[in-house]
Amino acid sequence: MGDPRESSRQDAIDRDANDPLGVFRQRFHIPTDASGDPLIYFCGNSLGLMPEAAFDDVTAELEDWRDLAVAGHLQARRPWLPYHESFRQHGASLVGAKPIEVVYMNTLTANLHFLMASFYRPESKRIKILCDSPCFPSDSYALQSQARWHGLEPLDAMVVLKPREGEHCLRDEDILGAIDEHRNELALVMFAGVNYYTGQAYDIKSIAARCQEHGIPFGLDLAHAAGNLDLELHEDGVDFAAWCTYKYGNSGPGAVAGAFVHERHAHNQELVRLAGWWGNDPATRFQMDENPEFIAQEGAEGWQVSNPPIFSMAPLHSSLSIFAEAGMAALRERSMRLTGYLEQQVKAIGSSHYQIITPSEPHRRGAQISIRVLGDGQALQSSLADAGIVTDFRPPDVIRIAPTPLYNTFDEIHRFAAVLEQKARVETGQGGD
Ligand SMILES: *Cc1c(COP(=O)(O)O)cnc(C)c1O
């Protein structure tokens, strides 16, 4: 046991053994390498692993479709007609919302558009959208096209808030300062909950409060925050939000997304929206009049357009119930320990080769550390892949590591850091083993 790496590995193994949430790893299928060893999967921020039970969720629907056909709308084991209603409880608690505030429908970018149709209403001098940077491409396209949709030039309509020179993340005071500065021209403030690139978690509560002070609608893209942070969307007073469920939500590629609309808008029939039959009051949804009048269902469900896509919604049953069982607060607590351990391991390498661009205060980040690699980042990713470690490389030089609290372990982080250390030694010519 003279080798410090060996004794620190034992420490990681002990942490795992004593972790009350460690058991949830067994609920997931961990992919293996060619020799059958489990991969170390740090890409839960991109596509979460499959809960074992999701397999049965989907096959049950295939069976019911095969055996029941149209009768499945009412007689399937989980009837398709009210399918979205079965996520009301767990789907809302995932993001700290009331059941009336959340609906699962469409996909993330589509939901952003549907919600902006209601909450981005540029008028006279108030036409602009303030957003964080770097902004995810799909969000940029969505925001710019919303401006164009209203006959505006994106360059005139967008205020993209960038970190200060030489910094990677936004400062809270700069965010609030920008809202104050542009308050008379802003029609919308649209932020990420957690920035996809830097991993920075924004102070949602203070941004929401400042927006409310100035009467500016505040929307969130929670792609990297849902199932990651312990969100309080209702308490914080956010106007609307959307998130995908295939990242930390573990609901499968292209799975149906979430949408949140605050309760204070739940009964407002005057809000402009892009409507469809599923958003109509269920009592009159099927009325086949020549000129049916749209009566919005109360709450977030009133933003639905189409009947639910059952196969891409089925896995939400297992995944959301795992979150409900573990509890978001407990998961977040474990997540902070895992991410803190990852940061500590990377820093302990002591090489100028690796620069962490994610904030080091635990409340200012989620389950992700973004590391700038000053050596050959692509080569590092290949070495990691050779060691059975799945990571995500963002050109030019950032590798994103997301230890997710439902299935990653301290030992996996330890093994990751060992590869990093070895690589730094080789590249800086410090020899080593
Ligand atoms: C993952 C992600 C998306 C993906 O959008 P889809 O509509 O689900 O394809 C959009 N925005 C952000 C910030 C993301 O991280």
Coordinates of C-alpha atoms and ligand atoms in Angstrom, one line a residue:
M1 CA 0.0 0.0 0.0
G2 CA 3.0 2.4 -0.4
D3 CA 1.6 3.7 -3.7
P4 CA -0.4 6.9 -2.9
R5 CA -2.6 6.2 -5.9
E6 CA -3.5 2.8 -4.4
S7 CA -4.4 4.1 -1.0
S8 CA -6.4 7.0 -2.5
R9 CA -8.2 4.4 -4.7
Q10 CA -9.2 2.6 -1.6
D11 CA -10.6 5.8 -0.2
A12 CA -12.8 6.1 -3.3
I13 CA -14.0 2.6 -3.0
D14 CA -14.9 3.2 0.7
R15 CA -16.8 6.3 -0.2
D16 CA -18.9 4.2 -2.6
A17 CA -19.5 1.5 -0.1
N18 CA -20.9 3.9 2.4
D19 CA -23.1 5.8 0.0
P20 CA -26.8 5.4 0.7
L21 CA -27.7 6.4 -2.9
G22 CA -25.2 4.0 -4.4
V23 CA -27.9 1.4 -4.9
F24 CA -29.6 3.3 -7.7
R25 CA -26.8 2.4 -10.1
Q26 CA -28.3 -1.1 -10.2
R27 CA -31.4 0.3 -11.8
F28 CA -29.5 1.3 -14.9
H29 CA -28.0 -0.7 -17.7
I30 CA -24.3 0.1 -17.8
P31 CA -22.9 -0.5 -21.3
T32 CA -19.8 -2.6 -21.6
D33 CA -16.6 -2.7 -23.7
A34 CA -15.6 -5.5 -26.1
S35 CA -14.4 -7.6 -23.2
G36 CA -17.6 -7.2 -21.2
D37 CA -16.3 -4.7 -18.6
P38 CA -18.6 -1.9 -17.7
L39 CA -17.8 1.4 -19.4
I40 CA -17.2 4.5 -17.2
Y41 CA -20.0 6.7 -18.5
F42 CA -19.6 10.5 -18.0
C43 CA -21.9 11.6 -20.7
G44 CA -25.2 11.7 -18.7
N45 CA -25.3 15.4 -19.6
S46 CA -25.7 14.4 -23.2
L47 CA -27.7 11.2 -23.2
G48 CA -28.5 9.5 -19.9
L49 CA -28.2 5.7 -19.5
M50 CA -31.3 3.5 -19.8
P51 CA -33.1 2.5 -16.7
E52 CA -33.5 -1.3 -17.0
A53 CA -37.3 -0.9 -16.4
A54 CA -37.6 1.4 -19.5
F55 CA -37.4 -1.7 -21.7
D56 CA -40.7 -3.0 -20.2
D57 CA -42.3 0.5 -20.4
V58 CA -41.9 0.5 -24.1
T59 CA -42.6 -3.1 -24.9
A60 CA -45.9 -2.9 -22.9
E61 CA -47.0 -0.1 -25.2
L62 CA -46.0 -2.1 -28.3
E63 CA -48.0 -5.1 -27.0
D64 CA -51.0 -3.0 -26.2
W65 CA -50.9 -1.4 -29.7
R66 CA -50.6 -4.9 -31.3
D67 CA -53.4 -6.4 -29.2
L68 CA -55.8 -3.6 -28.7
A69 CA -55.3 -1.2 -31.6
V70 CA -57.7 1.8 -31.3
A71 CA -59.2 0.4 -28.1
G72 CA -55.9 1.1 -26.4
H73 CA -56.8 4.8 -26.1
L74 CA -59.0 3.8 -23.2
Q75 CA -58.1 0.2 -22.5
A76 CA -54.3 0.0 -22.6
R77 CA -52.7 -0.8 -19.2
R78 CA -51.8 2.9 -19.3
P79 CA -54.6 4.4 -21.4
W80 CA -53.2 6.6 -24.2
L81 CA -55.9 9.3 -24.1
P82 CA -54.9 10.7 -20.7
Y83 CA -51.3 9.4 -21.0
H84 CA -49.6 12.8 -20.2
E85 CA -51.6 13.1 -17.0
S86 CA -49.7 10.2 -15.4
F87 CA -46.6 12.4 -15.1
R88 CA -48.4 15.2 -13.3
Q89 CA -47.0 14.4 -9.9
H90 CA -43.4 13.1 -10.5
G91 CA -43.0 15.3 -13.5
A92 CA -43.7 18.4 -11.5
S93 CA -41.7 17.5 -8.4
L94 CA -38.6 16.9 -10.6
V95 CA -38.4 20.7 -11.1
G96 CA -40.0 22.0 -7.9
A97 CA -43.3 22.8 -9.5
K98 CA -47.0 22.3 -8.8
P99 CA -48.8 19.6 -11.0
I100 CA -50.8 22.3 -12.8
E101 CA -47.6 24.0 -13.9
V102 CA -46.0 21.2 -15.8
V103 CA -46.7 19.1 -18.9
Y104 CA -44.7 16.7 -20.9
M105 CA -45.0 17.3 -24.6
N106 CA -43.1 17.7 -27.9
T107 CA -39.3 18.2 -27.7
L108 CA -37.2 20.9 -26.1
T109 CA -36.7 23.4 -28.9
A110 CA -40.3 23.0 -30.0
N111 CA -41.5 23.8 -26.5
L112 CA -39.3 26.9 -26.4
H113 CA -41.0 28.1 -29.5
F114 CA -44.5 27.3 -28.3
L115 CA -43.8 29.1 -25.0
M116 CA -42.2 32.0 -26.6
A117 CA -45.2 32.4 -28.8
S118 CA -47.0 33.3 -25.6
F119 CA -44.3 35.0 -23.6
Y120 CA -42.2 36.8 -26.2
R121 CA -44.5 39.6 -27.4
P122 CA -42.3 42.4 -28.6
E123 CA -44.1 45.8 -28.6
S124 CA -42.9 49.4 -29.3
K125 CA -39.6 49.9 -27.5
R126 CA -39.7 46.6 -25.6
I127 CA -38.4 44.2 -28.3
K128 CA -35.2 42.6 -27.0
I129 CA -34.2 39.2 -25.7
L130 CA -31.4 38.9 -23.2
C131 CA -29.6 35.6 -23.1
D132 CA -26.5 34.0 -21.7
S133 CA -23.4 33.0 -23.7
P134 CA -22.2 30.7 -25.0
C135 CA -25.8 30.0 -26.1
F136 CA -26.5 26.5 -27.4
P137 CA -26.9 26.6 -31.2
S138 CA -30.5 25.4 -31.1
D139 CA -31.4 28.1 -28.7
S140 CA -29.7 30.8 -30.8
Y141 CA -31.6 29.7 -33.8
A142 CA -34.8 29.6 -31.9
L143 CA -34.3 33.1 -30.4
Q144 CA -33.2 34.6 -33.7
S145 CA -36.1 33.1 -35.6
Q146 CA -38.5 34.3 -33.0
A147 CA -37.2 37.9 -33.6
R148 CA -37.6 37.4 -37.4
W149 CA -41.1 36.0 -36.9
H150 CA -42.0 39.3 -35.3
G151 CA -40.5 41.2 -38.2
L152 CA -37.3 42.1 -36.3
E153 CA -33.7 41.9 -37.2
P154 CA -32.0 39.4 -34.8
L155 CA -29.0 41.8 -34.5
D156 CA -31.4 44.5 -33.2
A157 CA -33.3 42.1 -31.0
M158 CA -30.7 40.1 -29.2
V159 CA -28.6 41.1 -26.2
V160 CA -26.1 38.3 -25.7
L161 CA -24.4 38.6 -22.3
K162 CA -20.8 37.4 -22.5
P163 CA -18.4 36.7 -19.7
R164 CA -15.8 39.5 -18.9
E165 CA -12.6 39.5 -20.8
G166 CA -10.4 36.7 -19.5
E167 CA -13.2 35.0 -17.6
H168 CA -15.3 31.9 -18.6
C169 CA -18.4 32.4 -16.6
L170 CA -20.9 35.2 -16.0
R171 CA -20.9 37.1 -12.7
D172 CA -24.2 37.4 -10.9
E173 CA -23.9 41.1 -10.6
D174 CA -23.3 41.4 -14.4
I175 CA -26.5 39.4 -15.1
L176 CA -28.6 41.6 -12.8
G177 CA -26.8 44.7 -14.1
A178 CA -27.6 43.8 -17.7
I179 CA -31.3 43.3 -16.8
D180 CA -31.3 46.8 -15.1
E181 CA -29.5 48.4 -18.0
H182 CA -31.8 47.1 -20.7
R183 CA -35.0 47.1 -18.7
N184 CA -36.9 49.4 -20.9
E185 CA -36.1 47.5 -24.1
L186 CA -36.4 43.9 -22.9
A187 CA -39.4 41.8 -23.9
L188 CA -37.9 38.6 -22.6
V189 CA -35.0 37.3 -20.5
M190 CA -34.1 33.8 -21.6
F191 CA -31.4 31.9 -19.7
A192 CA -30.1 28.4 -19.3
G193 CA -30.5 26.9 -15.9
V194 CA -27.0 25.4 -16.2
N195 CA -24.8 26.5 -19.1
Y196 CA -24.1 23.5 -21.4
Y197 CA -20.5 24.5 -22.0
T198 CA -19.1 25.9 -18.8
G199 CA -21.4 24.0 -16.4
Q200 CA -22.2 27.2 -14.6
A201 CA -25.5 27.2 -12.7
Y202 CA -27.2 30.6 -12.6
D203 CA -28.9 32.1 -9.6
I204 CA -32.4 31.6 -10.9
K205 CA -34.1 33.1 -7.9
S206 CA -32.4 36.5 -8.1
I207 CA -32.8 36.7 -11.9
A208 CA -36.5 35.9 -11.6
A209 CA -36.9 38.5 -8.9
R210 CA -35.2 41.2 -10.9
C211 CA -37.2 40.4 -14.0
Q212 CA -40.4 40.6 -12.0
E213 CA -39.4 43.9 -10.6
H214 CA -39.2 45.3 -14.2
G215 CA -42.2 43.4 -15.5
I216 CA -40.1 41.3 -18.0
P217 CA -41.1 37.7 -18.7
F218 CA -38.3 35.3 -17.6
G219 CA -37.9 31.9 -19.4
L220 CA -35.4 29.1 -18.8
D221 CA -33.9 26.4 -20.9
L222 CA -33.4 23.6 -18.3
A223 CA -31.7 21.1 -20.7
H224 CA -28.7 20.8 -18.3
A225 CA -30.5 21.6 -15.1
A226 CA -33.6 19.3 -15.0
G227 CA -32.7 16.2 -13.0
N228 CA -29.4 17.9 -12.0
L229 CA -30.2 20.8 -9.8
D230 CA -32.8 20.8 -7.0
L231 CA -35.0 23.3 -8.8
E232 CA -37.7 25.5 -7.3
L233 CA -39.4 26.9 -10.3
H234 CA -42.7 27.7 -8.5
E235 CA -41.1 29.4 -5.5
D236 CA -38.6 31.3 -7.6
G237 CA -41.4 32.7 -9.7
V238 CA -40.0 31.8 -13.2
D239 CA -42.6 32.5 -15.9
F240 CA -41.9 29.5 -18.1
A241 CA -39.3 26.8 -18.8
A242 CA -38.6 23.8 -21.0
W243 CA -36.3 20.9 -20.8
C244 CA -35.4 17.7 -22.5
T245 CA -35.6 14.4 -20.7
Y246 CA -32.9 12.4 -22.4
K247 CA -30.0 14.1 -20.6
Y248 CA -30.0 13.8 -16.8
G249 CA -33.6 12.6 -17.2
N250 CA -32.5 9.2 -18.6
S251 CA -35.6 8.9 -20.8
G252 CA -34.1 7.9 -24.1
P253 CA -33.0 9.5 -27.3
G254 CA -35.5 12.1 -28.5
A255 CA -37.8 11.4 -25.5
V256 CA -40.7 13.8 -24.9
A257 CA -39.7 17.0 -23.2
G258 CA -41.0 19.0 -20.2
A259 CA -42.6 22.4 -20.1
F260 CA -43.4 24.6 -17.2
V261 CA -45.8 27.6 -17.0
H262 CA -46.1 29.4 -13.7
E263 CA -49.4 29.1 -11.9
R264 CA -50.0 32.8 -12.2
H265 CA -50.6 32.3 -15.9
A266 CA -52.6 29.1 -15.5
H267 CA -56.1 30.6 -15.9
N268 CA -55.3 33.4 -18.4
Q269 CA -57.4 32.7 -21.5
E270 CA -56.1 35.9 -23.1
L271 CA -52.6 34.7 -23.6
V272 CA -51.8 34.4 -27.3
R273 CA -50.8 30.8 -28.1
L274 CA -50.3 28.4 -30.9
A275 CA -53.1 26.0 -30.2
G276 CA -54.1 22.4 -31.0
W277 CA -56.8 20.1 -29.8
W278 CA -54.8 18.6 -26.9
G279 CA -54.6 22.0 -25.3
N280 CA -58.3 22.5 -25.3
D281 CA -60.5 21.8 -22.3
P282 CA -60.9 18.0 -22.5
A283 CA -64.7 18.4 -22.1
T284 CA -65.0 20.0 -25.5
R285 CA -61.8 18.7 -27.1
F286 CA -63.5 16.4 -29.5
Q287 CA -66.3 18.7 -30.5
M288 CA -66.6 18.5 -34.3
D289 CA -68.4 21.8 -34.8
E290 CA -67.6 23.7 -37.9
N291 CA -66.3 26.6 -35.9
P292 CA -65.2 25.3 -32.6
E293 CA -64.0 27.9 -30.1
F294 CA -60.6 27.1 -28.5
I295 CA -61.0 27.0 -24.7
A296 CA -57.6 26.6 -23.1
Q297 CA -57.2 23.8 -20.6
E298 CA -56.0 25.4 -17.3
G299 CA -52.3 25.3 -16.6
A300 CA -49.4 24.1 -18.6
E301 CA -51.5 21.3 -20.3
G302 CA -53.3 24.1 -22.1
W303 CA -50.1 24.5 -24.2
Q304 CA -50.3 21.0 -25.7
V305 CA -50.9 20.8 -29.4
S306 CA -51.1 17.1 -30.3
N307 CA -52.0 13.8 -28.8
P308 CA -49.0 12.3 -26.9
P309 CA -46.4 10.2 -28.7
I310 CA -46.7 7.1 -26.6
F311 CA -43.4 5.3 -27.5
S312 CA -41.2 8.3 -26.8
M313 CA -43.1 9.0 -23.6
A314 CA -43.2 5.5 -22.1
P315 CA -39.7 5.5 -20.6
L316 CA -40.6 8.6 -18.6
H317 CA -42.5 6.3 -16.2
S318 CA -39.4 4.5 -14.9
S319 CA -37.1 7.4 -15.1
L320 CA -39.4 9.9 -13.3
S321 CA -40.2 7.3 -10.6
I322 CA -36.6 6.7 -9.9
F323 CA -36.1 10.5 -9.3
A324 CA -39.2 10.5 -7.1
E325 CA -37.9 7.6 -5.1
A326 CA -34.3 8.9 -4.6
G327 CA -35.5 12.5 -4.1
M328 CA -34.0 15.4 -5.9
A329 CA -32.6 17.0 -2.7
A330 CA -30.7 13.8 -1.8
L331 CA -29.5 13.4 -5.3
R332 CA -28.2 16.9 -5.5
E333 CA -26.4 16.4 -2.2
R334 CA -24.7 13.3 -3.6
S335 CA -24.0 15.1 -6.8
M336 CA -22.2 17.9 -5.0
R337 CA -20.0 15.3 -3.3
L338 CA -19.2 13.5 -6.6
T339 CA -18.5 16.8 -8.5
G340 CA -16.4 18.1 -5.6
Y341 CA -14.4 14.9 -5.6
L342 CA -13.8 15.2 -9.3
E343 CA -12.6 18.7 -9.0
Q344 CA -10.3 17.8 -6.2
Q345 CA -8.9 14.8 -8.1
V346 CA -8.2 17.0 -11.2
K347 CA -6.6 19.7 -9.1
A348 CA -4.4 17.2 -7.3
I349 CA -2.8 16.3 -10.6
G350 CA -1.2 19.7 -10.2
S351 CA -0.5 20.1 -13.9
S352 CA -1.0 23.4 -15.7
H353 CA -2.2 21.1 -18.5
Y354 CA -5.8 21.1 -17.2
Q355 CA -7.7 24.3 -16.4
I356 CA -11.2 23.9 -14.9
I357 CA -13.5 26.5 -16.4
T358 CA -16.6 25.5 -14.3
P359 CA -17.1 27.6 -11.1
S360 CA -15.7 26.0 -8.0
E361 CA -18.5 27.1 -5.6
P362 CA -20.8 24.1 -5.4
H363 CA -24.0 26.2 -5.7
R364 CA -22.7 27.8 -8.9
R365 CA -22.5 24.5 -10.8
G366 CA -24.3 21.2 -11.4
A367 CA -23.0 17.7 -12.1
Q368 CA -20.4 18.8 -14.6
I369 CA -16.8 19.9 -14.7
S370 CA -15.6 21.4 -18.0
I371 CA -11.8 21.1 -18.4
R372 CA -9.8 23.1 -20.8
V373 CA -7.0 20.8 -22.0
L374 CA -3.9 22.7 -22.9
G375 CA -2.3 19.7 -24.5
D376 CA -3.9 17.6 -27.2
G377 CA -7.5 17.4 -26.2
Q378 CA -8.6 15.0 -28.9
A379 CA -5.7 12.6 -28.1
L380 CA -6.7 12.8 -24.4
Q381 CA -10.2 11.8 -25.3
S382 CA -8.9 8.8 -27.3
S383 CA -6.8 7.7 -24.4
L384 CA -9.8 7.9 -22.1
A385 CA -11.8 5.9 -24.6
D386 CA -9.0 3.3 -24.6
A387 CA -9.4 3.1 -20.9
G388 CA -13.2 2.5 -21.3
I389 CA -14.1 6.1 -20.2
V390 CA -16.8 7.8 -22.3
T391 CA -16.4 11.6 -22.3
D392 CA -17.5 14.5 -24.4
F393 CA -15.0 16.8 -26.3
R394 CA -16.1 20.2 -27.4
P395 CA -13.7 21.9 -29.8
P396 CA -11.5 23.6 -29.6
D397 CA -10.2 22.4 -26.2
V398 CA -12.9 21.5 -23.7
I399 CA -13.7 18.1 -22.3
R400 CA -16.9 17.9 -20.3
I401 CA -17.2 15.3 -17.5
A402 CA -20.6 14.8 -15.9
P403 CA -20.6 12.4 -12.9
T404 CA -24.3 11.8 -12.5
P405 CA -25.5 11.0 -9.0
L406 CA -27.8 8.1 -10.1
Y407 CA -25.2 5.8 -11.5
N408 CA -21.6 7.2 -11.4
T409 CA -19.2 6.3 -8.6
F410 CA -16.2 7.8 -6.7
D411 CA -14.1 4.9 -8.0
E412 CA -14.9 5.8 -11.6
I413 CA -13.8 9.4 -11.0
H414 CA -10.6 8.1 -9.4
R415 CA -9.9 5.9 -12.5
F416 CA -10.6 8.9 -14.8
A417 CA -8.1 11.1 -12.9
A418 CA -5.4 8.4 -13.1
V419 CA -5.6 8.5 -16.9
L420 CA -5.5 12.3 -16.9
E421 CA -2.4 12.3 -14.7
Q422 CA -0.6 9.7 -16.8
K423 CA -1.3 11.7 -20.0
A424 CA -0.1 15.0 -18.4
R425 CA 3.2 13.3 -17.4
V426 CA 3.8 11.9 -20.8
E427 CA 3.0 15.1 -22.6
T428 CA 5.1 17.3 -20.3
G429 CA 8.0 14.8 -20.6
Q430 CA 8.0 14.1 -16.9
G431 CA 8.5 10.4 -17.6
G432 CA 6.6 8.5 -15.0
D433 CA 5.5 4.9 -15.3
Ligands
LIG1 C1 -29.6 19.4 -25.5 C2 -30.0 20.8 -25.7 C3 -30.9 21.2 -26.6 C4 -31.5 20.1 -27.5 O1 -32.7 20.5 -28.1 P1 -33.7 19.4 -28.7 O2 -34.9 20.2 -29.1 O3 -34.0 18.4 -27.7 O4 -33.1 18.7 -29.9 C5 -31.3 22.5 -26.7 N1 -30.8 23.4 -26.0 C6 -29.9 23.2 -25.0 C7 -29.3 24.2 -24.2 C8 -29.4 21.9 -24.9 O5 -28.5 21.6 -24.0

